[in-house]
């Protein structure tokens, strides 16, 4: 069972988590007219009276942009301040995950976005490892990623995640940990809630934005780190067969961080993963505020 943080931000105020309740007629529940974010936080290893958040500004910016698809204007700086207040209110003492959500809170029955009340909430839960750092097994999903021409894929719209849910359950029930989805053109797209990278001949390759992927913040961080470490990065279409002969494959996302893949379908990948390991160690050090070159990626929140 998840352990939720004590307070949620709900209907413009902080309330006990168990009191943050929605009507059964809430529009977002019926039509997926909501958008969410997600970010990691940890108590500062050097100062227990501080909390560290990873790239809060980018997360707030993306959620503000996602809200526009719902015809909801909520500034990134407003989201930013509410999340800071949320952290101070809860005073988390172990690794945690924050879930902000913009949603159609009106009780109308018609599938629309106009003339409909919108709202914003935040809650959180304790979270350690989301996927095993030792490596996971993946299958190619029978479900395909939506296309940008029929769905606003640059927003984290809740309705899109039915595909992720179907693919994840299909993978787990068939003996795997995670699923890899193709796009409508038959190219590698992403996992159920993570971006994907492969390594071939010392070069990192990842699907570009034109492949109907989510514009992941951890993905952006990995690309930046790789280039700073002198590792070539290419963004292009990736074929399914490249997964099976790659030197390394790894997934990345806010919850998963960097998760190496050890098997795809019945193809076993090399046990040595020098690039994924180096990037994971680097990213972990940054999130702990131990790398002075990336301190602008870490928000230090005093709890007093």
Coordinates of C-alpha atoms in Angstrom, one line a residue:
X1 CA 0.0 0.0 0.0
X2 CA 1.2 3.5 -0.8
X3 CA 2.0 5.8 2.1
X4 CA 0.6 9.2 1.3
X5 CA 1.9 12.5 2.7
X6 CA -0.3 13.9 5.4
X7 CA -1.6 17.0 3.6
X8 CA -2.9 17.7 0.1
X9 CA -3.6 21.0 -1.7
X10 CA -7.2 20.8 -2.7
X11 CA -9.7 23.5 -3.8
X12 CA -7.3 26.4 -2.9
X13 CA -6.3 25.2 0.5
X14 CA -4.3 22.6 2.4
X15 CA -6.4 19.8 3.9
X16 CA -5.7 16.4 5.4
X17 CA -5.1 13.9 2.5
X18 CA -8.2 11.8 3.4
X19 CA -10.4 14.9 3.1
X20 CA -9.4 15.7 -0.4
X21 CA -12.4 14.2 -2.2
X22 CA -14.1 14.7 -5.6
X23 CA -17.7 14.2 -6.7
X24 CA -18.5 11.1 -8.6
X25 CA -19.8 13.4 -11.4
X26 CA -16.4 15.2 -11.8
X27 CA -15.9 15.7 -15.5
X28 CA -12.2 14.7 -15.5
X29 CA -13.1 11.3 -14.0
X30 CA -15.5 10.5 -16.9
X31 CA -13.6 12.0 -19.9
X32 CA -9.9 12.1 -18.9
X33 CA -9.9 15.9 -19.1
X34 CA -7.0 16.4 -16.7
X35 CA -3.2 16.7 -16.9
X36 CA -0.6 15.8 -14.4
X37 CA 3.0 16.2 -13.4
X38 CA 5.3 14.3 -11.2
X39 CA 8.6 15.1 -9.5
X40 CA 10.9 13.6 -7.0
X41 CA 12.1 14.9 -3.7
X42 CA 14.4 13.8 -1.0
X43 CA 15.5 15.1 2.4
X44 CA 18.8 16.9 2.0
X45 CA 21.5 14.4 3.0
X46 CA 23.6 17.3 4.4
X47 CA 20.8 19.1 6.2
X48 CA 17.7 17.3 7.6
X49 CA 15.9 20.7 7.8
X50 CA 15.9 21.0 4.0
X51 CA 14.3 19.1 1.1
X52 CA 15.7 18.8 -2.4
X53 CA 13.5 18.9 -5.5
X54 CA 14.8 18.0 -9.0
X55 CA 14.1 20.5 -11.8
X56 CA 11.0 22.0 -10.2
X57 CA 10.9 24.9 -12.6
X58 CA 10.8 22.6 -15.7
X59 CA 8.0 20.5 -14.2
X60 CA 5.9 23.5 -13.4
X61 CA 6.5 24.9 -16.9
X62 CA 5.4 21.6 -18.5
X63 CA 2.3 21.3 -16.4
X64 CA 1.3 24.9 -17.2
X65 CA 1.7 24.1 -20.9
X66 CA -0.3 20.9 -20.5
X67 CA -3.1 22.8 -18.9
X68 CA -3.5 24.9 -22.0
X69 CA -4.7 21.9 -23.9
X70 CA -7.6 21.8 -21.4
X71 CA -8.3 25.5 -21.9
X72 CA -7.0 26.3 -18.5
X73 CA -4.6 29.1 -17.8
X74 CA -2.5 28.5 -14.7
X75 CA 0.9 30.2 -14.5
X76 CA 4.0 28.1 -13.9
X77 CA 5.1 30.4 -11.0
X78 CA 1.8 29.7 -9.2
X79 CA 2.3 26.0 -9.5
X80 CA 5.9 26.5 -8.3
X81 CA 4.9 28.4 -5.1
X82 CA 2.1 25.9 -4.2
X83 CA 4.4 23.0 -4.5
X84 CA 7.0 24.7 -2.3
X85 CA 4.2 25.4 0.3
X86 CA 3.1 21.8 0.0
X87 CA 6.6 20.5 0.8
X88 CA 6.9 22.8 3.8
X89 CA 3.5 21.8 5.1
X90 CA 4.2 18.1 4.9
X91 CA 7.9 18.1 6.0
X92 CA 8.7 14.8 4.4
X93 CA 11.5 12.8 6.1
X94 CA 12.2 10.3 3.3
X95 CA 12.3 10.0 -0.4
X96 CA 9.0 11.0 -1.9
X97 CA 7.0 11.8 -5.1
X98 CA 4.8 14.8 -5.8
X99 CA 1.8 14.5 -8.0
X100 CA 0.3 17.9 -9.2
X101 CA -2.9 17.7 -11.2
X102 CA -4.9 20.2 -13.2
X103 CA -8.4 18.9 -14.0
X104 CA -11.9 19.7 -15.2
X105 CA -13.7 19.9 -11.9
X106 CA -17.1 20.8 -13.2
X107 CA -19.9 18.3 -13.0
X108 CA -21.2 18.6 -16.6
X109 CA -22.0 15.5 -18.5
X110 CA -21.0 16.6 -22.1
X111 CA -17.5 15.9 -23.4
X112 CA -16.2 19.4 -23.8
X113 CA -13.6 21.9 -22.5
X114 CA -15.4 25.2 -22.9
X115 CA -17.7 26.6 -20.1
X116 CA -16.3 24.1 -17.7
X117 CA -14.8 24.7 -14.2
X118 CA -11.1 23.9 -13.9
X119 CA -9.1 23.3 -10.7
X120 CA -5.7 22.3 -9.4
X121 CA -4.6 19.9 -6.7
X122 CA -1.3 18.4 -5.3
X123 CA -0.7 15.3 -3.2
X124 CA 2.4 13.2 -2.5
X125 CA 3.5 9.8 -1.4
X126 CA 6.6 8.1 -0.1
X127 CA 8.6 6.4 -2.9
X128 CA 11.9 4.6 -3.1
X129 CA 12.8 2.6 -6.2
X130 CA 10.1 2.4 -8.8
X131 CA 11.9 -0.2 -11.0
X132 CA 14.9 -2.4 -10.1
X133 CA 18.3 -0.8 -10.6
X134 CA 19.7 -4.2 -11.4
X135 CA 17.8 -4.4 -14.7
X136 CA 14.2 -5.2 -15.9
X137 CA 12.7 -7.4 -18.6
X138 CA 10.6 -5.8 -21.3
X139 CA 8.2 -7.0 -24.0
X140 CA 7.1 -5.3 -27.2
X141 CA 3.5 -4.3 -26.5
X142 CA 0.6 -5.2 -28.8
X143 CA -0.7 -1.7 -28.1
X144 CA 0.5 1.3 -30.1
X145 CA 1.2 4.9 -28.9
X146 CA -1.3 7.5 -30.0
X147 CA -0.4 10.0 -32.7
X148 CA 0.0 13.7 -32.2
X149 CA -2.5 14.5 -34.9
X150 CA -5.2 12.8 -32.8
X151 CA -4.0 13.5 -29.3
X152 CA -2.0 16.4 -27.7
X153 CA 1.1 14.2 -26.8
X154 CA 3.2 17.2 -25.7
X155 CA 0.9 17.4 -22.6
X156 CA 0.7 14.8 -19.9
X157 CA -3.1 14.3 -20.4
X158 CA -4.6 11.7 -18.2
X159 CA -6.8 10.2 -20.9
X160 CA -3.7 9.1 -22.8
X161 CA -2.6 6.8 -20.1
X162 CA -5.2 4.1 -20.8
X163 CA -2.8 2.9 -23.4
X164 CA 0.0 2.8 -20.8
X165 CA -2.2 0.9 -18.4
X166 CA -3.2 -1.7 -21.0
X167 CA 0.4 -2.2 -22.1
X168 CA 1.8 -2.4 -18.5
X169 CA -0.8 -5.0 -17.4
X170 CA -0.2 -7.0 -20.6
X171 CA 3.5 -7.0 -19.9
X172 CA 3.2 -8.0 -16.3
X173 CA 0.6 -10.7 -16.9
X174 CA 2.8 -12.2 -19.5
X175 CA 5.9 -12.4 -17.2
X176 CA 7.7 -9.1 -17.9
X177 CA 8.3 -6.0 -15.9
X178 CA 7.6 -3.3 -18.5
X179 CA 6.3 -2.7 -22.0
X180 CA 7.9 -0.9 -25.0
X181 CA 5.4 0.7 -27.3
X182 CA 5.8 1.3 -31.0
X183 CA 4.2 4.3 -32.8
X184 CA 1.8 4.1 -35.7
X185 CA 4.7 4.0 -38.1
X186 CA 6.1 0.9 -36.4
X187 CA 9.1 2.7 -34.9
X188 CA 10.2 2.4 -31.3
X189 CA 8.4 5.1 -29.2
X190 CA 8.6 4.8 -25.4
X191 CA 7.7 2.6 -22.4
X192 CA 4.5 3.0 -20.4
X193 CA 5.7 6.0 -18.5
X194 CA 9.3 6.4 -19.5
X195 CA 11.5 7.4 -22.5
X196 CA 13.8 4.9 -24.0
X197 CA 17.5 5.0 -25.0
X198 CA 19.7 2.5 -26.7
X199 CA 23.5 2.4 -26.9
X200 CA 25.4 1.2 -30.0
X201 CA 29.1 1.5 -30.6
X202 CA 29.5 4.1 -27.9
X203 CA 26.7 6.3 -29.2
X204 CA 23.4 7.0 -27.5
X205 CA 20.4 6.8 -29.7
X206 CA 16.9 7.9 -28.7
X207 CA 13.6 8.5 -30.6
X208 CA 13.1 12.2 -31.4
X209 CA 10.0 14.3 -30.7
X210 CA 8.6 13.5 -34.2
X211 CA 8.2 9.9 -33.1
X212 CA 5.1 10.8 -30.9
X213 CA 7.1 10.6 -27.6
X214 CA 6.5 12.6 -24.5
X215 CA 8.9 15.5 -24.0
X216 CA 10.4 14.0 -20.9
X217 CA 12.3 16.1 -18.4
X218 CA 14.5 13.2 -17.3
X219 CA 15.1 12.5 -21.0
X220 CA 16.3 16.1 -21.4
X221 CA 18.5 15.7 -18.4
X222 CA 20.1 12.5 -19.7
X223 CA 20.8 14.0 -23.1
X224 CA 22.4 17.0 -21.5
X225 CA 24.5 14.9 -19.1
X226 CA 25.6 12.5 -21.9
X227 CA 26.8 15.4 -24.1
X228 CA 28.6 17.0 -21.1
X229 CA 30.4 13.7 -20.6
X230 CA 31.4 13.6 -24.2
X231 CA 29.1 10.8 -25.2
X232 CA 27.6 11.3 -28.7
X233 CA 23.8 11.5 -28.7
X234 CA 21.6 11.1 -31.8
X235 CA 17.8 11.7 -31.8
X236 CA 16.2 9.7 -34.7
X237 CA 13.7 7.0 -35.5
X238 CA 14.6 3.6 -33.9
X239 CA 13.7 0.2 -35.4
X240 CA 12.5 -2.7 -33.3
X241 CA 15.4 -4.9 -34.4
X242 CA 17.9 -2.4 -33.1
X243 CA 16.6 -3.1 -29.5
X244 CA 17.7 -6.7 -29.8
X245 CA 21.3 -6.0 -30.9
X246 CA 22.0 -2.9 -28.8
X247 CA 25.0 -2.8 -26.5
X248 CA 22.7 -1.3 -23.8
X249 CA 19.0 -0.3 -23.5
X250 CA 17.7 1.8 -20.7
X251 CA 14.5 3.7 -19.7
X252 CA 14.3 7.0 -17.9
X253 CA 11.6 8.9 -16.2
X254 CA 10.8 10.9 -13.0
X255 CA 9.7 7.8 -11.0
X256 CA 12.1 5.3 -12.6
X257 CA 15.1 7.6 -12.9
X258 CA 17.4 5.5 -15.1
X259 CA 16.4 1.8 -15.3
X260 CA 18.6 -0.6 -17.3
X261 CA 17.0 -3.3 -19.5
X262 CA 18.4 -6.8 -19.3
X263 CA 16.0 -8.6 -21.6
X264 CA 13.6 -7.7 -24.4
X265 CA 11.3 -10.5 -25.5
X266 CA 13.6 -13.5 -25.7
X267 CA 16.7 -11.5 -26.4
X268 CA 19.2 -11.1 -23.5
X269 CA 21.2 -7.9 -23.5
X270 CA 24.8 -7.5 -22.3
X271 CA 25.3 -7.5 -18.5
X272 CA 27.9 -4.7 -18.7
X273 CA 26.2 -1.3 -19.0
X274 CA 28.9 1.2 -18.6
X275 CA 27.0 4.2 -20.1
X276 CA 23.8 3.6 -18.3
X277 CA 25.7 3.1 -15.1
X278 CA 27.7 6.2 -15.5
X279 CA 24.6 8.3 -16.3
X280 CA 22.6 6.8 -13.4
X281 CA 25.5 7.6 -10.9
X282 CA 25.8 11.1 -12.2
X283 CA 22.1 11.8 -12.1
X284 CA 21.9 10.4 -8.5
X285 CA 24.7 12.7 -7.4
X286 CA 23.0 15.7 -8.9
X287 CA 19.6 15.0 -7.3
X288 CA 21.5 14.8 -3.9
X289 CA 23.0 18.2 -4.7
X290 CA 26.5 16.8 -4.7
X291 CA 27.6 18.1 -8.1
X292 CA 28.3 21.9 -8.2
X293 CA 28.0 22.0 -12.0
X294 CA 24.3 21.2 -11.9
X295 CA 23.1 23.0 -8.8
X296 CA 20.7 25.0 -10.9
X297 CA 18.8 21.7 -11.4
X298 CA 18.2 21.3 -7.7
X299 CA 15.7 23.4 -5.7
X300 CA 16.7 23.6 -2.0
X301 CA 13.5 24.0 0.1
X302 CA 14.1 25.0 3.8
X303 CA 11.5 23.5 6.1
X304 CA 11.5 26.2 8.8

